[in-house]
Every structure is written in C-alpha cells, then in structure tokens.
PDB file of C-alpha atoms in Angstrom:
ATOM      1  CA  UNK A   1      19.897   8.635 -30.455  1.00 42.00           C
ATOM      2  CA  UNK A   2      22.961   7.719 -28.394  1.00 46.00           C
ATOM      3  CA  UNK A   3      25.845   5.599 -29.599  1.00 46.00           C
ATOM      4  CA  UNK A   4      24.739   2.854 -27.225  1.00 44.00           C
ATOM      5  CA  UNK A   5      21.275   2.724 -28.798  1.00 43.00           C
ATOM      6  CA  UNK A   6      22.771   2.668 -32.300  1.00 46.00           C
ATOM      7  CA  UNK A   7      24.653  -0.529 -31.476  1.00 55.00           C
ATOM      8  CA  UNK A   8      21.493  -2.253 -30.259  1.00 64.00           C
ATOM      9  CA  UNK A   9      19.628  -4.223 -32.875  1.00 71.00           C
ATOM     10  CA  UNK A  10      16.556  -2.300 -33.990  1.00 73.00           C
ATOM     11  CA  UNK A  11      13.059  -3.846 -34.041  1.00 77.00           C
ATOM     12  CA  UNK A  12      12.316  -6.338 -36.794  1.00 69.00           C
ATOM     13  CA  UNK A  13       9.989  -9.261 -37.438  1.00 72.00           C
ATOM     14  CA  UNK A  14       7.436 -10.354 -34.866  1.00 75.00           C
ATOM     15  CA  UNK A  15       9.113  -8.676 -31.915  1.00 79.00           C
ATOM     16  CA  UNK A  16       8.873  -5.292 -33.643  1.00 86.00           C
ATOM     17  CA  UNK A  17       5.149  -5.474 -32.912  1.00 90.00           C
ATOM     18  CA  UNK A  18       6.034  -4.989 -29.228  1.00 94.00           C
ATOM     19  CA  UNK A  19       7.178  -1.451 -30.050  1.00 94.00           C
ATOM     20  CA  UNK A  20       3.848  -0.825 -31.776  1.00 93.00           C
ATOM     21  CA  UNK A  21       2.092  -2.001 -28.616  1.00 95.00           C
ATOM     22  CA  UNK A  22       4.232   0.434 -26.613  1.00 97.00           C
ATOM     23  CA  UNK A  23       3.074   3.241 -28.917  1.00 96.00           C
ATOM     24  CA  UNK A  24      -0.578   2.404 -28.199  1.00 96.00           C
ATOM     25  CA  UNK A  25       0.139   2.312 -24.459  1.00 98.00           C
ATOM     26  CA  UNK A  26       1.902   5.666 -24.692  1.00 97.00           C
ATOM     27  CA  UNK A  27      -1.151   7.206 -26.373  1.00 96.00           C
ATOM     28  CA  UNK A  28      -3.445   5.729 -23.715  1.00 98.00           C
ATOM     29  CA  UNK A  29      -1.195   7.109 -20.971  1.00 98.00           C
ATOM     30  CA  UNK A  30      -1.733  10.630 -22.316  1.00 96.00           C
ATOM     31  CA  UNK A  31      -5.516  10.394 -21.947  1.00 97.00           C
ATOM     32  CA  UNK A  32      -7.145  12.142 -18.992  1.00 96.00           C
ATOM     33  CA  UNK A  33      -9.219   9.037 -18.303  1.00 96.00           C
ATOM     34  CA  UNK A  34      -6.472   6.500 -19.023  1.00 98.00           C
ATOM     35  CA  UNK A  35      -7.202   2.935 -17.926  1.00 98.00           C
ATOM     36  CA  UNK A  36      -3.531   2.598 -16.935  1.00 98.00           C
ATOM     37  CA  UNK A  37      -0.353   4.661 -16.932  1.00 98.00           C
ATOM     38  CA  UNK A  38       2.804   3.380 -18.591  1.00 98.00           C
ATOM     39  CA  UNK A  39       5.558   6.002 -18.138  1.00 97.00           C
ATOM     40  CA  UNK A  40       8.082   3.955 -20.125  1.00 98.00           C
ATOM     41  CA  UNK A  41       5.906   3.276 -23.173  1.00 98.00           C
ATOM     42  CA  UNK A  42       6.775   6.536 -24.903  1.00 97.00           C
ATOM     43  CA  UNK A  43      10.509   5.890 -24.480  1.00 97.00           C
ATOM     44  CA  UNK A  44      10.181   2.431 -26.051  1.00 97.00           C
ATOM     45  CA  UNK A  45       8.141   3.823 -28.956  1.00 96.00           C
ATOM     46  CA  UNK A  46      10.632   6.655 -29.477  1.00 96.00           C
ATOM     47  CA  UNK A  47      13.622   4.317 -29.513  1.00 95.00           C
ATOM     48  CA  UNK A  48      11.813   2.141 -32.051  1.00 93.00           C
ATOM     49  CA  UNK A  49      11.053   5.075 -34.360  1.00 92.00           C
ATOM     50  CA  UNK A  50       7.305   5.167 -33.670  1.00 90.00           C
ATOM     51  CA  UNK A  51       7.196   8.394 -31.653  1.00 91.00           C
ATOM     52  CA  UNK A  52       6.330  11.166 -32.117  1.00 81.00           C
ATOM     53  CA  UNK A  53       3.441   9.562 -33.901  1.00 68.00           C
ATOM     54  CA  UNK A  54       2.475  11.078 -37.213  1.00 58.00           C
ATOM     55  CA  UNK A  55      -1.113  11.346 -38.449  1.00 53.00           C
ATOM     56  CA  UNK A  56      -2.133   8.150 -40.252  1.00 57.00           C
ATOM     57  CA  UNK A  57      -2.123   8.230 -44.016  1.00 59.00           C
ATOM     58  CA  UNK A  58      -5.554   8.551 -45.651  1.00 53.00           C
ATOM     59  CA  UNK A  59      -7.138   5.151 -46.072  1.00 62.00           C
ATOM     60  CA  UNK A  60     -10.540   3.628 -46.469  1.00 70.00           C
ATOM     61  CA  UNK A  61     -13.085   3.399 -43.691  1.00 71.00           C
ATOM     62  CA  UNK A  62     -12.580  -0.335 -43.237  1.00 66.00           C
ATOM     63  CA  UNK A  63      -8.826   0.125 -42.699  1.00 68.00           C
ATOM     64  CA  UNK A  64      -9.477   2.912 -40.211  1.00 73.00           C
ATOM     65  CA  UNK A  65     -11.901   0.716 -38.241  1.00 74.00           C
ATOM     66  CA  UNK A  66      -9.392  -2.146 -38.170  1.00 74.00           C
ATOM     67  CA  UNK A  67      -6.648   0.147 -36.890  1.00 80.00           C
ATOM     68  CA  UNK A  68      -8.847   1.535 -34.135  1.00 85.00           C
ATOM     69  CA  UNK A  69     -10.055  -1.942 -33.191  1.00 83.00           C
ATOM     70  CA  UNK A  70      -6.515  -3.248 -32.790  1.00 86.00           C
ATOM     71  CA  UNK A  71      -5.528  -0.243 -30.666  1.00 92.00           C
ATOM     72  CA  UNK A  72      -8.582  -0.642 -28.452  1.00 93.00           C
ATOM     73  CA  UNK A  73      -7.904  -4.347 -28.004  1.00 92.00           C
ATOM     74  CA  UNK A  74      -4.375  -3.565 -26.773  1.00 95.00           C
ATOM     75  CA  UNK A  75      -5.692  -1.043 -24.234  1.00 97.00           C
ATOM     76  CA  UNK A  76      -8.419  -3.349 -22.919  1.00 97.00           C
ATOM     77  CA  UNK A  77      -6.198  -6.423 -22.701  1.00 97.00           C
ATOM     78  CA  UNK A  78      -3.544  -4.412 -20.828  1.00 98.00           C
ATOM     79  CA  UNK A  79      -6.094  -3.340 -18.209  1.00 98.00           C
ATOM     80  CA  UNK A  80      -7.530  -6.868 -18.016  1.00 98.00           C
ATOM     81  CA  UNK A  81      -4.130  -8.432 -17.316  1.00 98.00           C
ATOM     82  CA  UNK A  82      -3.139  -5.661 -14.892  1.00 98.00           C
ATOM     83  CA  UNK A  83      -6.216  -6.549 -12.850  1.00 98.00           C
ATOM     84  CA  UNK A  84      -5.457 -10.266 -13.053  1.00 98.00           C
ATOM     85  CA  UNK A  85      -1.913  -9.695 -11.763  1.00 98.00           C
ATOM     86  CA  UNK A  86      -3.139  -7.561  -8.881  1.00 98.00           C
ATOM     87  CA  UNK A  87      -5.681 -10.235  -7.951  1.00 98.00           C
ATOM     88  CA  UNK A  88      -3.010 -12.944  -8.072  1.00 98.00           C
ATOM     89  CA  UNK A  89      -0.737 -10.873  -5.831  1.00 98.00           C
ATOM     90  CA  UNK A  90      -3.603 -10.397  -3.391  1.00 97.00           C
ATOM     91  CA  UNK A  91      -3.915 -14.192  -3.065  1.00 96.00           C
ATOM     92  CA  UNK A  92      -0.228 -14.472  -2.173  1.00 97.00           C
ATOM     93  CA  UNK A  93       1.329 -15.405  -5.513  1.00 98.00           C
ATOM     94  CA  UNK A  94       4.885 -14.025  -5.623  1.00 98.00           C
ATOM     95  CA  UNK A  95       6.185 -15.515  -8.875  1.00 98.00           C
ATOM     96  CA  UNK A  96       5.288 -13.836 -12.162  1.00 98.00           C
ATOM     97  CA  UNK A  97       6.337 -15.037 -15.617  1.00 98.00           C
ATOM     98  CA  UNK A  98       5.794 -12.872 -18.691  1.00 98.00           C
ATOM     99  CA  UNK A  99       6.135 -15.028 -21.813  1.00 98.00           C
ATOM    100  CA  UNK A 100       7.180 -13.041 -24.876  1.00 96.00           C
ATOM    101  CA  UNK A 101       7.642 -10.040 -22.576  1.00 97.00           C
ATOM    102  CA  UNK A 102       8.486  -7.525 -25.318  1.00 96.00           C
ATOM    103  CA  UNK A 103       8.244  -3.950 -24.063  1.00 97.00           C
ATOM    104  CA  UNK A 104       6.098  -4.864 -21.059  1.00 98.00           C
ATOM    105  CA  UNK A 105       6.930  -2.492 -18.180  1.00 98.00           C
ATOM    106  CA  UNK A 106       4.810  -4.002 -15.407  1.00 98.00           C
ATOM    107  CA  UNK A 107       7.952  -4.694 -13.345  1.00 98.00           C
ATOM    108  CA  UNK A 108       8.377  -0.909 -13.175  1.00 98.00           C
ATOM    109  CA  UNK A 109       4.903   0.607 -13.316  1.00 98.00           C
ATOM    110  CA  UNK A 110       2.958  -1.629 -10.930  1.00 98.00           C
ATOM    111  CA  UNK A 111       3.146  -1.830  -7.147  1.00 97.00           C
ATOM    112  CA  UNK A 112       4.340  -5.303  -6.162  1.00 98.00           C
ATOM    113  CA  UNK A 113       4.253  -6.916  -2.724  1.00 98.00           C
ATOM    114  CA  UNK A 114       7.588  -7.546  -1.052  1.00 97.00           C
ATOM    115  CA  UNK A 115       9.177 -10.771  -2.238  1.00 98.00           C
ATOM    116  CA  UNK A 116       7.722 -10.701  -5.752  1.00 98.00           C
ATOM    117  CA  UNK A 117      10.007 -12.122  -8.445  1.00 98.00           C
ATOM    118  CA  UNK A 118       9.088 -11.266 -12.035  1.00 98.00           C
ATOM    119  CA  UNK A 119      10.655 -13.213 -14.905  1.00 99.00           C
ATOM    120  CA  UNK A 120      10.658 -11.722 -18.411  1.00 98.00           C
ATOM    121  CA  UNK A 121      11.085 -14.436 -21.046  1.00 98.00           C
ATOM    122  CA  UNK A 122      11.916 -13.354 -24.593  1.00 97.00           C
ATOM    123  CA  UNK A 123      14.667 -13.614 -27.185  1.00 96.00           C
ATOM    124  CA  UNK A 124      17.881 -11.667 -26.689  1.00 96.00           C
ATOM    125  CA  UNK A 125      17.186  -8.994 -29.327  1.00 94.00           C
ATOM    126  CA  UNK A 126      14.091  -7.402 -27.708  1.00 95.00           C
ATOM    127  CA  UNK A 127      15.561  -7.783 -24.222  1.00 97.00           C
ATOM    128  CA  UNK A 128      18.763  -6.004 -25.310  1.00 96.00           C
ATOM    129  CA  UNK A 129      16.768  -3.240 -26.995  1.00 96.00           C
ATOM    130  CA  UNK A 130      14.630  -2.890 -23.898  1.00 97.00           C
ATOM    131  CA  UNK A 131      17.664  -2.811 -21.599  1.00 98.00           C
ATOM    132  CA  UNK A 132      19.174   0.097 -23.541  1.00 97.00           C
ATOM    133  CA  UNK A 133      15.994   2.140 -23.086  1.00 97.00           C
ATOM    134  CA  UNK A 134      15.713   1.243 -19.403  1.00 98.00           C
ATOM    135  CA  UNK A 135      19.278   2.391 -18.807  1.00 98.00           C
ATOM    136  CA  UNK A 136      18.623   5.629 -20.655  1.00 97.00           C
ATOM    137  CA  UNK A 137      15.491   6.245 -18.552  1.00 98.00           C
ATOM    138  CA  UNK A 138      17.242   5.159 -15.331  1.00 98.00           C
ATOM    139  CA  UNK A 139      14.240   2.955 -14.662  1.00 98.00           C
ATOM    140  CA  UNK A 140      14.114   1.098 -11.351  1.00 98.00           C
ATOM    141  CA  UNK A 141      11.941  -1.998 -10.991  1.00 98.00           C
ATOM    142  CA  UNK A 142       9.509  -2.224  -8.063  1.00 98.00           C
ATOM    143  CA  UNK A 143      10.130  -5.960  -7.679  1.00 98.00           C
ATOM    144  CA  UNK A 144      12.938  -8.406  -8.351  1.00 98.00           C
ATOM    145  CA  UNK A 145      13.099  -8.478 -12.158  1.00 98.00           C
ATOM    146  CA  UNK A 146      14.888 -11.357 -13.892  1.00 98.00           C
ATOM    147  CA  UNK A 147      15.323 -11.485 -17.657  1.00 98.00           C
ATOM    148  CA  UNK A 148      15.481 -14.882 -19.367  1.00 98.00           C
ATOM    149  CA  UNK A 149      16.821 -14.588 -22.933  1.00 98.00           C
ATOM    150  CA  UNK A 150      15.544 -17.676 -24.734  1.00 98.00           C
ATOM    151  CA  UNK A 151      13.441 -18.477 -27.775  1.00 95.00           C
ATOM    152  CA  UNK A 152      10.049 -19.934 -26.839  1.00 95.00           C
ATOM    153  CA  UNK A 153      10.601 -22.569 -29.524  1.00 91.00           C
ATOM    154  CA  UNK A 154      13.560 -23.869 -27.518  1.00 95.00           C
ATOM    155  CA  UNK A 155      13.948 -25.209 -23.959  1.00 97.00           C
ATOM    156  CA  UNK A 156      12.620 -22.126 -22.214  1.00 98.00           C
ATOM    157  CA  UNK A 157      11.444 -24.132 -19.159  1.00 98.00           C
ATOM    158  CA  UNK A 158      15.061 -25.164 -18.571  1.00 98.00           C
ATOM    159  CA  UNK A 159      16.266 -21.582 -18.960  1.00 98.00           C
ATOM    160  CA  UNK A 160      13.521 -20.362 -16.620  1.00 98.00           C
ATOM    161  CA  UNK A 161      14.475 -22.933 -13.986  1.00 98.00           C
ATOM    162  CA  UNK A 162      18.135 -21.947 -14.283  1.00 98.00           C
ATOM    163  CA  UNK A 163      17.094 -18.333 -13.671  1.00 98.00           C
ATOM    164  CA  UNK A 164      15.486 -19.326 -10.372  1.00 98.00           C
ATOM    165  CA  UNK A 165      11.836 -20.138 -11.107  1.00 98.00           C
ATOM    166  CA  UNK A 166      10.397 -22.592  -8.571  1.00 98.00           C
ATOM    167  CA  UNK A 167       7.604 -24.785 -10.004  1.00 98.00           C
ATOM    168  CA  UNK A 168       6.730 -26.025  -6.522  1.00 98.00           C
ATOM    169  CA  UNK A 169       5.111 -22.709  -5.564  1.00 98.00           C
ATOM    170  CA  UNK A 170       2.307 -20.889  -7.394  1.00 98.00           C
ATOM    171  CA  UNK A 171       3.097 -18.767 -10.441  1.00 98.00           C
ATOM    172  CA  UNK A 172       1.033 -16.256 -12.385  1.00 98.00           C
ATOM    173  CA  UNK A 173       1.716 -16.660 -16.106  1.00 98.00           C
ATOM    174  CA  UNK A 174       0.997 -13.988 -18.707  1.00 98.00           C
ATOM    175  CA  UNK A 175       0.956 -14.618 -22.456  1.00 97.00           C
ATOM    176  CA  UNK A 176      -0.212 -11.302 -23.884  1.00 97.00           C
ATOM    177  CA  UNK A 177      -0.461 -10.826 -27.633  1.00 92.00           C
ATOM    178  CA  UNK A 178       1.643 -13.950 -28.103  1.00 94.00           C
ATOM    179  CA  UNK A 179      -0.404 -16.999 -29.024  1.00 92.00           C
ATOM    180  CA  UNK A 180      -1.835 -15.464 -32.187  1.00 89.00           C
ATOM    181  CA  UNK A 181       1.686 -15.544 -33.698  1.00 88.00           C
ATOM    182  CA  UNK A 182       2.233 -19.237 -32.903  1.00 91.00           C
ATOM    183  CA  UNK A 183       0.989 -22.175 -34.992  1.00 91.00           C
ATOM    184  CA  UNK A 184      -1.455 -24.491 -33.280  1.00 91.00           C
ATOM    185  CA  UNK A 185       1.103 -27.158 -32.361  1.00 94.00           C
ATOM    186  CA  UNK A 186       3.353 -24.528 -30.765  1.00 94.00           C
ATOM    187  CA  UNK A 187       0.406 -23.178 -28.748  1.00 94.00           C
ATOM    188  CA  UNK A 188      -0.355 -26.670 -27.447  1.00 96.00           C
ATOM    189  CA  UNK A 189       3.292 -27.231 -26.518  1.00 96.00           C
ATOM    190  CA  UNK A 190       3.432 -23.897 -24.719  1.00 97.00           C
ATOM    191  CA  UNK A 191       0.332 -24.744 -22.662  1.00 97.00           C
ATOM    192  CA  UNK A 192       1.684 -28.191 -21.820  1.00 98.00           C
ATOM    193  CA  UNK A 193       4.954 -26.677 -20.617  1.00 98.00           C
ATOM    194  CA  UNK A 194       3.232 -23.997 -18.556  1.00 98.00           C
ATOM    195  CA  UNK A 195       0.971 -26.573 -16.957  1.00 98.00           C
ATOM    196  CA  UNK A 196       3.879 -28.858 -16.076  1.00 98.00           C
ATOM    197  CA  UNK A 197       5.449 -26.039 -14.051  1.00 98.00           C
ATOM    198  CA  UNK A 198       2.326 -24.757 -12.317  1.00 98.00           C
ATOM    199  CA  UNK A 199       1.636 -25.654  -8.705  1.00 98.00           C
ATOM    200  CA  UNK A 200      -1.918 -25.617  -7.371  1.00 98.00           C
ATOM    201  CA  UNK A 201      -3.042 -22.019  -6.954  1.00 98.00           C
ATOM    202  CA  UNK A 202      -1.161 -20.807 -10.012  1.00 98.00           C
ATOM    203  CA  UNK A 203      -2.939 -18.381 -12.299  1.00 98.00           C
ATOM    204  CA  UNK A 204      -2.744 -17.593 -15.980  1.00 98.00           C
ATOM    205  CA  UNK A 205      -3.784 -14.730 -18.227  1.00 98.00           C
ATOM    206  CA  UNK A 206      -4.018 -15.319 -21.970  1.00 97.00           C
ATOM    207  CA  UNK A 207      -5.074 -13.264 -24.946  1.00 95.00           C
ATOM    208  CA  UNK A 208      -6.243 -15.256 -27.940  1.00 89.00           C
ATOM    209  CA  UNK A 209      -7.329 -14.243 -31.412  1.00 80.00           C
ATOM    210  CA  UNK A 210     -11.102 -14.555 -31.606  1.00 71.00           C
ATOM    211  CA  UNK A 211     -12.633 -16.865 -34.187  1.00 65.00           C
ATOM    212  CA  UNK A 212     -12.485 -15.335 -37.666  1.00 66.00           C
ATOM    213  CA  UNK A 213     -10.058 -12.549 -36.739  1.00 71.00           C
ATOM    214  CA  UNK A 214      -7.448 -13.661 -39.271  1.00 67.00           C
ATOM    215  CA  UNK A 215      -9.995 -13.597 -42.069  1.00 63.00           C
ATOM    216  CA  UNK A 216     -11.289 -10.176 -41.030  1.00 68.00           C
ATOM    217  CA  UNK A 217      -7.964  -8.489 -40.305  1.00 66.00           C
ATOM    218  CA  UNK A 218      -5.234 -10.549 -41.908  1.00 63.00           C
ATOM    219  CA  UNK A 219      -6.596 -11.275 -45.365  1.00 63.00           C
ATOM    220  CA  UNK A 220      -5.624  -7.866 -46.782  1.00 68.00           C
ATOM    221  CA  UNK A 221      -3.028  -6.918 -44.155  1.00 70.00           C
ATOM    222  CA  UNK A 222       0.020  -4.949 -45.244  1.00 73.00           C
ATOM    223  CA  UNK A 223       3.079  -7.247 -45.522  1.00 72.00           C
ATOM    224  CA  UNK A 224       5.172  -6.939 -42.390  1.00 70.00           C
ATOM    225  CA  UNK A 225       2.291  -5.605 -40.288  1.00 73.00           C
ATOM    226  CA  UNK A 226       1.219  -7.394 -37.128  1.00 72.00           C
ATOM    227  CA  UNK A 227      -1.931  -8.797 -38.734  1.00 67.00           C
ATOM    228  CA  UNK A 228       0.070 -10.263 -41.612  1.00 74.00           C
ATOM    229  CA  UNK A 229       1.897 -12.495 -39.097  1.00 75.00           C
ATOM    230  CA  UNK A 230      -1.163 -13.858 -37.294  1.00 73.00           C
ATOM    231  CA  UNK A 231      -1.502 -17.614 -37.698  1.00 74.00           C
ATOM    232  CA  UNK A 232      -3.754 -18.988 -34.949  1.00 78.00           C
ATOM    233  CA  UNK A 233      -7.119 -18.345 -33.343  1.00 77.00           C
ATOM    234  CA  UNK A 234      -8.773 -19.514 -30.157  1.00 78.00           C
ATOM    235  CA  UNK A 235     -10.420 -22.947 -30.058  1.00 85.00           C
ATOM    236  CA  UNK A 236     -14.197 -23.234 -30.255  1.00 84.00           C
ATOM    237  CA  UNK A 237     -14.355 -24.205 -26.568  1.00 91.00           C
ATOM    238  CA  UNK A 238     -11.500 -22.451 -24.743  1.00 93.00           C
ATOM    239  CA  UNK A 239     -12.851 -23.409 -21.301  1.00 94.00           C
ATOM    240  CA  UNK A 240     -12.880 -27.089 -22.211  1.00 95.00           C
ATOM    241  CA  UNK A 241      -9.511 -26.771 -23.935  1.00 95.00           C
ATOM    242  CA  UNK A 242      -7.844 -25.369 -20.816  1.00 96.00           C
ATOM    243  CA  UNK A 243      -9.663 -27.840 -18.566  1.00 97.00           C
ATOM    244  CA  UNK A 244      -7.791 -30.533 -20.446  1.00 97.00           C
ATOM    245  CA  UNK A 245      -4.577 -29.030 -19.097  1.00 97.00           C
ATOM    246  CA  UNK A 246      -5.920 -28.780 -15.540  1.00 98.00           C
ATOM    247  CA  UNK A 247      -7.057 -25.145 -15.552  1.00 98.00           C
ATOM    248  CA  UNK A 248     -10.393 -23.651 -14.533  1.00 98.00           C
ATOM    249  CA  UNK A 249     -10.903 -20.807 -16.990  1.00 97.00           C
ATOM    250  CA  UNK A 250     -13.173 -17.809 -17.486  1.00 96.00           C
ATOM    251  CA  UNK A 251     -13.514 -16.102 -20.872  1.00 94.00           C
ATOM    252  CA  UNK A 252     -14.420 -12.500 -21.562  1.00 94.00           C
ATOM    253  CA  UNK A 253     -15.058 -10.643 -24.794  1.00 92.00           C
ATOM    254  CA  UNK A 254     -13.366  -7.379 -25.638  1.00 91.00           C
ATOM    255  CA  UNK A 255     -16.785  -5.729 -25.855  1.00 92.00           C
ATOM    256  CA  UNK A 256     -17.900  -6.761 -22.362  1.00 94.00           C
ATOM    257  CA  UNK A 257     -14.578  -5.778 -20.742  1.00 96.00           C
ATOM    258  CA  UNK A 258     -14.549  -2.435 -22.563  1.00 96.00           C
ATOM    259  CA  UNK A 259     -18.010  -1.686 -21.199  1.00 96.00           C
ATOM    260  CA  UNK A 260     -16.978  -2.733 -17.687  1.00 97.00           C
ATOM    261  CA  UNK A 261     -14.009  -0.360 -17.840  1.00 97.00           C
ATOM    262  CA  UNK A 262     -16.126   2.595 -18.912  1.00 96.00           C
ATOM    263  CA  UNK A 263     -14.858   2.511 -22.481  1.00 95.00           C
ATOM    264  CA  UNK A 264     -17.876   0.982 -24.271  1.00 93.00           C
ATOM    265  CA  UNK A 265     -17.703   0.089 -27.936  1.00 88.00           C
ATOM    266  CA  UNK A 266     -20.453   2.104 -29.606  1.00 83.00           C
ATOM    267  CA  UNK A 267     -20.443   0.401 -32.994  1.00 78.00           C
ATOM    268  CA  UNK A 268     -22.537  -2.749 -33.406  1.00 74.00           C
ATOM    269  CA  UNK A 269     -20.604  -5.997 -33.852  1.00 68.00           C
ATOM    270  CA  UNK A 270     -19.645  -6.698 -37.457  1.00 60.00           C
ATOM    271  CA  UNK A 271     -19.856 -10.436 -36.854  1.00 57.00           C
ATOM    272  CA  UNK A 272     -21.333 -12.939 -34.423  1.00 54.00           C
ATOM    273  CA  UNK A 273     -19.356 -12.781 -31.174  1.00 55.00           C
ATOM    274  CA  UNK A 274     -18.613 -16.112 -29.547  1.00 53.00           C
ATOM    275  CA  UNK A 275     -16.321 -16.920 -26.627  1.00 58.00           C
ATOM    276  CA  UNK A 276     -14.035 -14.069 -25.694  1.00 69.00           C
ATOM    277  CA  UNK A 277     -10.308 -13.891 -26.291  1.00 89.00           C
ATOM    278  CA  UNK A 278      -9.463 -12.527 -22.829  1.00 96.00           C
ATOM    279  CA  UNK A 279      -8.933 -15.489 -20.567  1.00 96.00           C
ATOM    280  CA  UNK A 280      -8.143 -15.858 -16.880  1.00 98.00           C
ATOM    281  CA  UNK A 281      -7.495 -19.274 -15.396  1.00 98.00           C
ATOM    282  CA  UNK A 282      -6.664 -20.918 -12.060  1.00 98.00           C
ATOM    283  CA  UNK A 283      -4.759 -24.146 -11.511  1.00 97.00           C
ATOM    284  CA  UNK A 284      -6.703 -26.417  -9.146  1.00 88.00           C
TER     285      UNK A 284
END
C-alpha cells in the first residue's frame, strides 16, 4: 500500500459495504460467462482489504445460503441497472446521477454517448478513498464525471445544482443498494427531492429490500455486517407508491431477472415472493 493510500480514510460504517460490493463485482468479472465486466472492482476490493479473497469460514447451511443470495442479488442488480442506463442513453438522456455512488465504476467501464455528464453523489470519505484508487489505476472516465461530496441527509440537491446538474432536462437517477439503509422518512424525502428535479422523460433505477428481507437476513446478522444495518423494506405497492411522486414504474423480482440473464436460481423460494425489488421508472 502506498503512502498516499495510507493517508486516505479506510472503509468504515455503511460506506464500507461499497467495498464488499466491489469484491462481488470483481468475482463476477473473473467468470467466463460474466454478466458484466468491472476492471476496477478488484482494485477497490484490494485497497479495502477484501482481496485476495480468502475461503469463507465454516458456517451453517443457512448462513451459506444467505451469503450466496446477497452476492447473487448484487450481480443481478448491477446487470439490471446497466441495462437501464443503456436504455436511457438510447432515448437521449445525457445526465446521470448516482446517489450513494460508493465504488461504482460505470463512468469508466461503460460506453457513454458524447455529451454525457455523470454525477457521483456521496460523502467525502468514500469519494476520497475511491479517488486514491483511481489515481493508482490511472483510470480515465468515458464521460464527463463530476463528484459531489455531500451527505444525503443534508442539502444534496443544492450541492448537485452547484456542480452543474440541470433539472430542466431529463436525468437518469440510480439509487443502488441505498434505500435499504435509510429509515422510511428519509426514503420518502429522497424520492420527493429526486422528483422535484426530474424533467419529463427522466428515468430512475431503484433497488429496494423485498418484504421480509430484514427478518430473514438481518435478525441474526453479524454486528457491523451489511445486513445488520438494514432498516427499510419496499412498500406493499411500489408501483402505486412511485405513481404518487409522478413516476410510471415497473417492478421485477430477482428470480425473474436472474432467469432472463441466463443465471436462473435453482432453489425453490423460501418464502412467498411478492413485488420485486428491482424497479425501473419513467417520469411522465
């Protein structure tokens, strides 16, 4: 580790989960039939102390299933949102906002049309950590990348506007692996703020914790693990919920998307599956 990296604050708290997500993306990238390639994921995981990955400690079958389920959900949601972003670009959207960007490397690993501006909104600590790795890797973005260091509990719309976001033209918003860490009132505020800055034709991609996921995964979660910090789940009627904010939404389950991507889930569902936690929406 270089002296520069040593001076950068190391992962802690909720944002440390972003490094764990990078580790999963790095493992997916090494597969022959990978659903996506993330060349920077391994560097993020290494800098955060999660690579090379060591064999998991022996645990019970239930813990093993939970671990595999979380990893699969990260892979499927990444592919789902990649597709959503490509579709938005194809319709002419040239503003992208990643809320709680973490170690997301889409500014570097995806092909963007000329004129695309991608805003990464997150607190200073993960953005500084990320910047140190990007410098080390000499990474070059394939679009105009603008970082916005601000806490989502503060006036992030003001910070985003100051960074150059134009609410008068369509935006594609991504909140990946974020809402599950926010209490319900914070989720509602986030959606209200997004909606207030979304021109007609804007798009949005959300991942939400499915109903009952906290009980199934968080009840006996290891303190400090991602699941131990989950606090919210999706509403019973996500389509109606988003319609109240002016969005026309479509919901997909992890199981149906996994099958569509050629990565079917072979085990039968352990619970009744309702509305899916992968959501795409259009502002009319």
